[in-house]
PDB file of C-alpha atoms in Angstrom:
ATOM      1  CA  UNK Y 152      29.042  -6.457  32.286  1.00 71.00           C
ATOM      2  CA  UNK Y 153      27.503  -3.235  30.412  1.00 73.00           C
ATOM      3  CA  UNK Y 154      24.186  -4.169  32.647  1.00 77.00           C
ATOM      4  CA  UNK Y 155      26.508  -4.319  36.165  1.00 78.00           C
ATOM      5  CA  UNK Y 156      28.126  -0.701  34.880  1.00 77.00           C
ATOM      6  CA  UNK Y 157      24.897   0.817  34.354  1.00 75.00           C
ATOM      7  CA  UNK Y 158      23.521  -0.566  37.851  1.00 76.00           C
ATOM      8  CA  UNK Y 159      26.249   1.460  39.393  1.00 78.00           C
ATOM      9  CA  UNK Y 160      26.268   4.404  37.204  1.00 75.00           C
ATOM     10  CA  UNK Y 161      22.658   4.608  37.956  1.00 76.00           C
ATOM     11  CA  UNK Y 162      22.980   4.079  41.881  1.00 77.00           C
ATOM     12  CA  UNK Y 163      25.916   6.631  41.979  1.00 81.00           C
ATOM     13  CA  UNK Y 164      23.398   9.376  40.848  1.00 80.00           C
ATOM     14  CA  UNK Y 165      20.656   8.762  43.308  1.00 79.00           C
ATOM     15  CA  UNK Y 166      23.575   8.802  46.105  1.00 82.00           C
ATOM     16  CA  UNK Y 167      24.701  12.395  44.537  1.00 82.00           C
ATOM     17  CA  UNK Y 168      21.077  13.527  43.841  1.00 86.00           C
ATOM     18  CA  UNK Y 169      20.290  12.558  47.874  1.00 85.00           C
ATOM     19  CA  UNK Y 170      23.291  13.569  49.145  1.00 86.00           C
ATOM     20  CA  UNK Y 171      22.917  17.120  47.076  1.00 84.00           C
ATOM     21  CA  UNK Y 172      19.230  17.724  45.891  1.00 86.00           C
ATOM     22  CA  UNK Y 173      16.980  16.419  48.063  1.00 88.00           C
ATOM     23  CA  UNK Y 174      17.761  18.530  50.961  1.00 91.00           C
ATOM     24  CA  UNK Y 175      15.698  21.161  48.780  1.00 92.00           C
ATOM     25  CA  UNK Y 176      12.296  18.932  49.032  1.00 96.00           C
ATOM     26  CA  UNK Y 177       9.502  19.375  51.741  1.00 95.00           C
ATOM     27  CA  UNK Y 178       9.839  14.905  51.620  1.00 95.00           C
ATOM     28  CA  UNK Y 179      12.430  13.098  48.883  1.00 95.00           C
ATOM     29  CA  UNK Y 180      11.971   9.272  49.666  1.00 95.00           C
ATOM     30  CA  UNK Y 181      14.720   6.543  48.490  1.00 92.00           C
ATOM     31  CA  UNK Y 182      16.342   5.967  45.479  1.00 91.00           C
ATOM     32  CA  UNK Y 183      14.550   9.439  43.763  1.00 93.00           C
ATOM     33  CA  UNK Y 184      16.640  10.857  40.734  1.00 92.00           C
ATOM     34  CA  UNK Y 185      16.207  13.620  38.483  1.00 95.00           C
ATOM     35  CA  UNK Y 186      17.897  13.851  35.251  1.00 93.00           C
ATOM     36  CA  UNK Y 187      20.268  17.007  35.005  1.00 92.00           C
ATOM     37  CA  UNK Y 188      18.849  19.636  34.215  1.00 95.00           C
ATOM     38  CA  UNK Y 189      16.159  20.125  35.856  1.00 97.00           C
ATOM     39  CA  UNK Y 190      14.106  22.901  37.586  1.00 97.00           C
ATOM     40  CA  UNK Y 191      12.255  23.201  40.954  1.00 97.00           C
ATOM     41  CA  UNK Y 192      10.364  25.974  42.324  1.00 97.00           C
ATOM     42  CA  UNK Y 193       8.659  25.862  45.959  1.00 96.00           C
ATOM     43  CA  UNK Y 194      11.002  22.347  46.604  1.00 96.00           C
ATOM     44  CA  UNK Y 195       9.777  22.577  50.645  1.00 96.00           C
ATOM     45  CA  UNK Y 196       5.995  21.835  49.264  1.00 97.00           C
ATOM     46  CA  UNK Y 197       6.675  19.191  47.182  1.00 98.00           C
ATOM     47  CA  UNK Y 198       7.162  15.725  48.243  1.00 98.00           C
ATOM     48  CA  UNK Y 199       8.617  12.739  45.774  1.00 98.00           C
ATOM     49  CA  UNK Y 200       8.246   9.142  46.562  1.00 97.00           C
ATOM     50  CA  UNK Y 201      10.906   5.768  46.804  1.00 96.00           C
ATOM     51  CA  UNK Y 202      12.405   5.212  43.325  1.00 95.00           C
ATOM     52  CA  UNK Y 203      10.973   7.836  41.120  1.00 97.00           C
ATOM     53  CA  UNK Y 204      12.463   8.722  38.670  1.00 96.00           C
ATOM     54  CA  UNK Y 205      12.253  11.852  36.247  1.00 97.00           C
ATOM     55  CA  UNK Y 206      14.231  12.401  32.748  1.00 97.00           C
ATOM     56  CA  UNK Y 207      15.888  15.515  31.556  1.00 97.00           C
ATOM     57  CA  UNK Y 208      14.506  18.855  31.553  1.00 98.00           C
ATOM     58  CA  UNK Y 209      11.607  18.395  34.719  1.00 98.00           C
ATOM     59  CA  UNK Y 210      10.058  21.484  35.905  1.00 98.00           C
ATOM     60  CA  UNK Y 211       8.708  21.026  39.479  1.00 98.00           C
ATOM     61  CA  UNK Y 212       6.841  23.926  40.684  1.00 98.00           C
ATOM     62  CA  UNK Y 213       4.762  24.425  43.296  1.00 97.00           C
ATOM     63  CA  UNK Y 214       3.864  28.208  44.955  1.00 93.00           C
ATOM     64  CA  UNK Y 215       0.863  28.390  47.008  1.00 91.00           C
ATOM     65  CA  UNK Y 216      -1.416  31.110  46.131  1.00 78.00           C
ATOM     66  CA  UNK Y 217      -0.901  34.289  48.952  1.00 74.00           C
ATOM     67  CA  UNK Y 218      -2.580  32.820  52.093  1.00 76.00           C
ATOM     68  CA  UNK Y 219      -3.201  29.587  50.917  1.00 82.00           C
ATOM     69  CA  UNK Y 220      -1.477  26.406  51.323  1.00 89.00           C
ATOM     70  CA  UNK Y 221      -0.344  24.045  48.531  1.00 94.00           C
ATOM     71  CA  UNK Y 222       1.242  20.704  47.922  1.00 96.00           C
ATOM     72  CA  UNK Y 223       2.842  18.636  45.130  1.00 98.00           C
ATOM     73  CA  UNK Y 224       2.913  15.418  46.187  1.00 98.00           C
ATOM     74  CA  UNK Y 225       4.228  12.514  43.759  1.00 98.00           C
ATOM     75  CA  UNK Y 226       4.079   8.822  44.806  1.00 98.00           C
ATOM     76  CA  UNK Y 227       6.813   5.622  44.701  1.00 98.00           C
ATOM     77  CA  UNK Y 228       7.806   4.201  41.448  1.00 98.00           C
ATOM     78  CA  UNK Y 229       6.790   6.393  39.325  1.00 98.00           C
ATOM     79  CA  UNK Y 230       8.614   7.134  36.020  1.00 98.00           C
ATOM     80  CA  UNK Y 231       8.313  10.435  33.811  1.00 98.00           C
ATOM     81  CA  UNK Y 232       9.668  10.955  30.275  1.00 98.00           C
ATOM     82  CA  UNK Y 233      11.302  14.175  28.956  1.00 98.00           C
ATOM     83  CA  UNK Y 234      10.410  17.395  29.331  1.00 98.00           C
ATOM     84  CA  UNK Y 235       7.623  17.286  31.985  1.00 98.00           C
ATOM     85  CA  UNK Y 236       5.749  20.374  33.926  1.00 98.00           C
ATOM     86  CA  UNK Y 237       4.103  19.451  37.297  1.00 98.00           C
ATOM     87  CA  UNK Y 238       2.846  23.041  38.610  1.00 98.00           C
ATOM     88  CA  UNK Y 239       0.592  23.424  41.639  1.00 97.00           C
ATOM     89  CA  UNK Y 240      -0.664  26.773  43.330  1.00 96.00           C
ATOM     90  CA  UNK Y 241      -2.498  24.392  45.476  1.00 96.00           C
ATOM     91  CA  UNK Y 242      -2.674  20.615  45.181  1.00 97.00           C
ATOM     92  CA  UNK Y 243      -1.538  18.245  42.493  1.00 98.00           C
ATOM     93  CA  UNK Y 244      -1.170  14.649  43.557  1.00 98.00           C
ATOM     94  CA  UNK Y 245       0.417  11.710  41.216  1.00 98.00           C
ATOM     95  CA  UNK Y 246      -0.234   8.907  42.809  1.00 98.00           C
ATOM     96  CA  UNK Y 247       2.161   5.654  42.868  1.00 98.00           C
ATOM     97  CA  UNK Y 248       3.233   3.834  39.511  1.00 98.00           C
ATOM     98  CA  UNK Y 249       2.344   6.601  37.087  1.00 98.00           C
ATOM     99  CA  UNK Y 250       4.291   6.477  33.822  1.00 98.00           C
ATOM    100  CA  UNK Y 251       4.306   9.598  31.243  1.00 98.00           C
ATOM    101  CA  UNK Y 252       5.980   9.897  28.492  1.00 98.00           C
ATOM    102  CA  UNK Y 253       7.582  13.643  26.702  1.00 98.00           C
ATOM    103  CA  UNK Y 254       6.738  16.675  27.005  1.00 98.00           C
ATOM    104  CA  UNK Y 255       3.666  16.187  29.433  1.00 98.00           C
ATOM    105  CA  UNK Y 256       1.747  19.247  31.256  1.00 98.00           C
ATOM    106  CA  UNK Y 257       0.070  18.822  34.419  1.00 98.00           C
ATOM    107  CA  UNK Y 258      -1.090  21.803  36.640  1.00 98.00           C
ATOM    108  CA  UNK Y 259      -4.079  22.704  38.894  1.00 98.00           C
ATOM    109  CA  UNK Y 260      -4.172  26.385  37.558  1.00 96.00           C
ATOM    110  CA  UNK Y 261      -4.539  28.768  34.494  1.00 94.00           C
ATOM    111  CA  UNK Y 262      -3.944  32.254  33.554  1.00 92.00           C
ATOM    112  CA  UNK Y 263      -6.861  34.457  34.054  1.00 94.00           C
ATOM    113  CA  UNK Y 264      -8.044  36.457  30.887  1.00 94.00           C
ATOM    114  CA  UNK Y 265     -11.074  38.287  31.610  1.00 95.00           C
ATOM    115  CA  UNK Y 266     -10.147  41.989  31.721  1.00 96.00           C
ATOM    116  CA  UNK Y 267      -9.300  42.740  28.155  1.00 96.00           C
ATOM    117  CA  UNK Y 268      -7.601  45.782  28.997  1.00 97.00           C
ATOM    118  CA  UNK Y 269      -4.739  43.815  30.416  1.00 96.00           C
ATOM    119  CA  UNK Y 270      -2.065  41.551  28.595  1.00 96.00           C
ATOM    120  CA  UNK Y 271      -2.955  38.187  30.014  1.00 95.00           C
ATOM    121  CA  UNK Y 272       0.807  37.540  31.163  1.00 94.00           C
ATOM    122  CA  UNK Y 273      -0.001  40.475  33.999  1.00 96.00           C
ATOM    123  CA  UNK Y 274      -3.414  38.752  35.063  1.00 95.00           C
ATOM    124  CA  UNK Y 275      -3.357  36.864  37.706  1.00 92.00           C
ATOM    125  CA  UNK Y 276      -2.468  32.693  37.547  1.00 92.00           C
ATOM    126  CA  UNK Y 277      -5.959  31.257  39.214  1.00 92.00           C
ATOM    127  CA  UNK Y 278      -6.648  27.779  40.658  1.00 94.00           C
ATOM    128  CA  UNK Y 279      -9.002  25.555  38.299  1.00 96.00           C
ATOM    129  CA  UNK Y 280      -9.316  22.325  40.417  1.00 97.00           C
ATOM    130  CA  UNK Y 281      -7.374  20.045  42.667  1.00 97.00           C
ATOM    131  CA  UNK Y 282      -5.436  17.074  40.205  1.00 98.00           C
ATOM    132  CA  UNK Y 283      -4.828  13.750  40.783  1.00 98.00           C
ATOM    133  CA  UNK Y 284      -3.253  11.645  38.742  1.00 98.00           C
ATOM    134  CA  UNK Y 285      -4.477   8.129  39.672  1.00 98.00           C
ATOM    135  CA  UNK Y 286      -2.171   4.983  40.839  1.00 98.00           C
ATOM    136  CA  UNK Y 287      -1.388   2.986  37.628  1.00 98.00           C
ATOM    137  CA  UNK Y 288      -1.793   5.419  34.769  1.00 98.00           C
ATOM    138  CA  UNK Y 289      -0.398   5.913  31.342  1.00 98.00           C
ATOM    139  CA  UNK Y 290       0.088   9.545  29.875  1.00 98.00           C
ATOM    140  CA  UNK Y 291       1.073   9.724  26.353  1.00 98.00           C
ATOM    141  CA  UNK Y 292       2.958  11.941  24.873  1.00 98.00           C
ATOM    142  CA  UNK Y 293       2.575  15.902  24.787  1.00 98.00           C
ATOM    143  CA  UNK Y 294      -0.635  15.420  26.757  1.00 98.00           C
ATOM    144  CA  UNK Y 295      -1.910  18.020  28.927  1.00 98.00           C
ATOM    145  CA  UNK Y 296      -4.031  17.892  32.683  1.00 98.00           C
ATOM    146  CA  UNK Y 297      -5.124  21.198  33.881  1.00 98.00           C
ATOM    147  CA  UNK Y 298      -7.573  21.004  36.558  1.00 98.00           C
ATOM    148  CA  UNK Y 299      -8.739  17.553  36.161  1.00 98.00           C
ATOM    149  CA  UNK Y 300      -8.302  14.603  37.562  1.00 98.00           C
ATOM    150  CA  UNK Y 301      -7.475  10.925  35.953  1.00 98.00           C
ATOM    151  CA  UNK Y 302      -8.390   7.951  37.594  1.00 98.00           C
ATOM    152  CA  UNK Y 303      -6.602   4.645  38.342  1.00 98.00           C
ATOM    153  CA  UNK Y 304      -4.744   2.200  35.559  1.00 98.00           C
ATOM    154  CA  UNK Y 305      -5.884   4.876  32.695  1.00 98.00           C
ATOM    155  CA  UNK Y 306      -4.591   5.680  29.498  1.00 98.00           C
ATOM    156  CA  UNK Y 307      -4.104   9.372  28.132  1.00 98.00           C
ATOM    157  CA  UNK Y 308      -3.761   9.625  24.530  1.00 98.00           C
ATOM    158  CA  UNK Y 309      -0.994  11.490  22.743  1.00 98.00           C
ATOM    159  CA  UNK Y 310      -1.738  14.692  21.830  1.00 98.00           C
ATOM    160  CA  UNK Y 311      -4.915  15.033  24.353  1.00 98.00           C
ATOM    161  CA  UNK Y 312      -6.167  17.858  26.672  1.00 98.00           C
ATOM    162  CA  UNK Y 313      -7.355  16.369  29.658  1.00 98.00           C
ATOM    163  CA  UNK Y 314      -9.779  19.291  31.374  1.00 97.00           C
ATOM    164  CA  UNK Y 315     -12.678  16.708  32.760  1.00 97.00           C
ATOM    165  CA  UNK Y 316     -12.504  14.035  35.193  1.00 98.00           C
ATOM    166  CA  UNK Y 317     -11.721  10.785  33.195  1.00 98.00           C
ATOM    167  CA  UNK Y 318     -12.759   7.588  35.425  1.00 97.00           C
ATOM    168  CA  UNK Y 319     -11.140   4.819  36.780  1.00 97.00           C
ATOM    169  CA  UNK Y 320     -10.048   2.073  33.944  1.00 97.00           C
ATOM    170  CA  UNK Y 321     -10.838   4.224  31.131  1.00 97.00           C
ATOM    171  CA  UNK Y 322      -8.771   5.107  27.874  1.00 97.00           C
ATOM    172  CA  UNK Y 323      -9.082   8.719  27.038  1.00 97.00           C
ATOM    173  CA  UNK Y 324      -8.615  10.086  23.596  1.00 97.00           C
ATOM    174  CA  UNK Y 325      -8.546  13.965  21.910  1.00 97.00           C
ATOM    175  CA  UNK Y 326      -8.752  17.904  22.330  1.00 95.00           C
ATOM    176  CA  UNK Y 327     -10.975  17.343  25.295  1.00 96.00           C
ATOM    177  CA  UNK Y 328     -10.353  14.404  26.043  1.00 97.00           C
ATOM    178  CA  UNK Y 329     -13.150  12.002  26.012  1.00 96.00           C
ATOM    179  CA  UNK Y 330     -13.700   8.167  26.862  1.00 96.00           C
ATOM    180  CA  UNK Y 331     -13.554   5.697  24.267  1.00 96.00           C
ATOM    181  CA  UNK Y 332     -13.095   2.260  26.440  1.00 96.00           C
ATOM    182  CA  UNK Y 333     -13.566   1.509  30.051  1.00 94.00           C
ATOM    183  CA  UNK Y 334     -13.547  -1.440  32.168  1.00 93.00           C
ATOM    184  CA  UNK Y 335     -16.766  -2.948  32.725  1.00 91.00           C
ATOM    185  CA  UNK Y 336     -16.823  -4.559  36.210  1.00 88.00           C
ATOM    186  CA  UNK Y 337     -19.599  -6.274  35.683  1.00 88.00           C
ATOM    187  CA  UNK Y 338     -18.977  -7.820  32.394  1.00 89.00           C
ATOM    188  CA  UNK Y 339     -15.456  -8.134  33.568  1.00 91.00           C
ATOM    189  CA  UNK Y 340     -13.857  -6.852  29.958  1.00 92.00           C
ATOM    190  CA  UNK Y 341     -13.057  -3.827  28.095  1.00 92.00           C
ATOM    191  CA  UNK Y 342     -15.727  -1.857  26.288  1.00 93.00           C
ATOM    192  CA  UNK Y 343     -15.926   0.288  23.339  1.00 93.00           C
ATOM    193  CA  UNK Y 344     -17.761   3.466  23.324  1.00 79.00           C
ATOM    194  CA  UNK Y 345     -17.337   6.332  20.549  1.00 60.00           C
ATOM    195  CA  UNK Y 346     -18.101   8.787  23.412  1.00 51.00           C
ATOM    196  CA  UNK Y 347     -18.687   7.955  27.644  1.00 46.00           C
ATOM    197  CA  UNK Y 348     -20.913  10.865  29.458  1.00 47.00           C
ATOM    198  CA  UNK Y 349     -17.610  11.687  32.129  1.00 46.00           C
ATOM    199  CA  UNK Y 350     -18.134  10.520  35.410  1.00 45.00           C
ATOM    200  CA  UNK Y 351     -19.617   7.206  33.952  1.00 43.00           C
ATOM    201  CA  UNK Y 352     -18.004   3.880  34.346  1.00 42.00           C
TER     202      UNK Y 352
END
């Protein structure tokens, strides 16, 4: 019975987040809820896929850069934890079946910082690298992805600061992140590595 309640509690809120939300998205597929609150910024370039799903306190932002264009773009059944940022000034893509947990950063952009004679918060926010997030993925918790991409059916590591490339199949560990396991097609098994040269596997 408490199963059947929750089945409808939880449809009700994707009809009210549809009927009321989703007008604000450039695409919103079916079944899509956000968790109240929640924050968007630039909703007409960002585009969510069937039956995602996203916890409290989601920040979706997305403002191309003057006289550029830009896209968020976040793929079907994927499910995010509390307290995530997605920001793009020009392209972040999560592709389908991505899980994070809390309080996980992602964003294709930093803060500039070079001229000293100006408090960083008035320097201009700069692109660093397209993002994509690859189908199949595991982030762990507080992890952060600027300008970097993660390949398919990867894990993230609490705690870790993605700013490399981490290959497809690969676990990823620390403050950079580096690869510690990775699929070996060949061998058809895991392997252990204390460090993989990025790029590899």
């Amino acid at each position: 019975m408490i199963g059947l309640v929750q089945r409808i509690l939880a449809k009700l809120r994707s009809l009210w987040f549809a009927c009321v939300h989703a007008p604000r998205f450039g695409r919103c597929g079916r079944n899509v809820l956000l968790y109240a609150p929640f924050r968007v910024n630039g909703g007409e370039h960002i585009g969510l896929g069937d039956r995602t799903v996203m916890q409290r306190g989601a920040w979706l932002y997305c403002e191309p850069s003057e006289g550029q264009s830009g896209r968020l773009h976040v793929g079907s059944g994927c499910v995010f934890g509390y307290n995530n940022h997605i920001t793009a000034v020009r392209d972040v893509v999560i592709e389908d079946h991505v899980l994070t947990a809390n309080n996980v950063y992602i964003s294709d952009n930093l803060h500039s910082y070079e001229d000293v004679g100006v408090p960083i918060m008035h320097q201009p926010v700069r692109f660093k690298n397209a993002v994509v997030i690859g189908e199949g993925s595991w982030i762990g918790e507080n992890v952060c992805i600027i300008g970097a991409s993660v390949g398919k059916n990867c894990v993230v590591g609490a705690n870790s600061v993605v700013t490399h490339d981490i290959p497809d199949f690969s676990v990823a560990v620390g403050s950079p992140a580096v690869v510690i396991r990775y699929y070996d097609r060949s061998a058809g098994r895991w392997e252990s590595k204390g460090v993989l040269r990025q790029g590899k596997g």
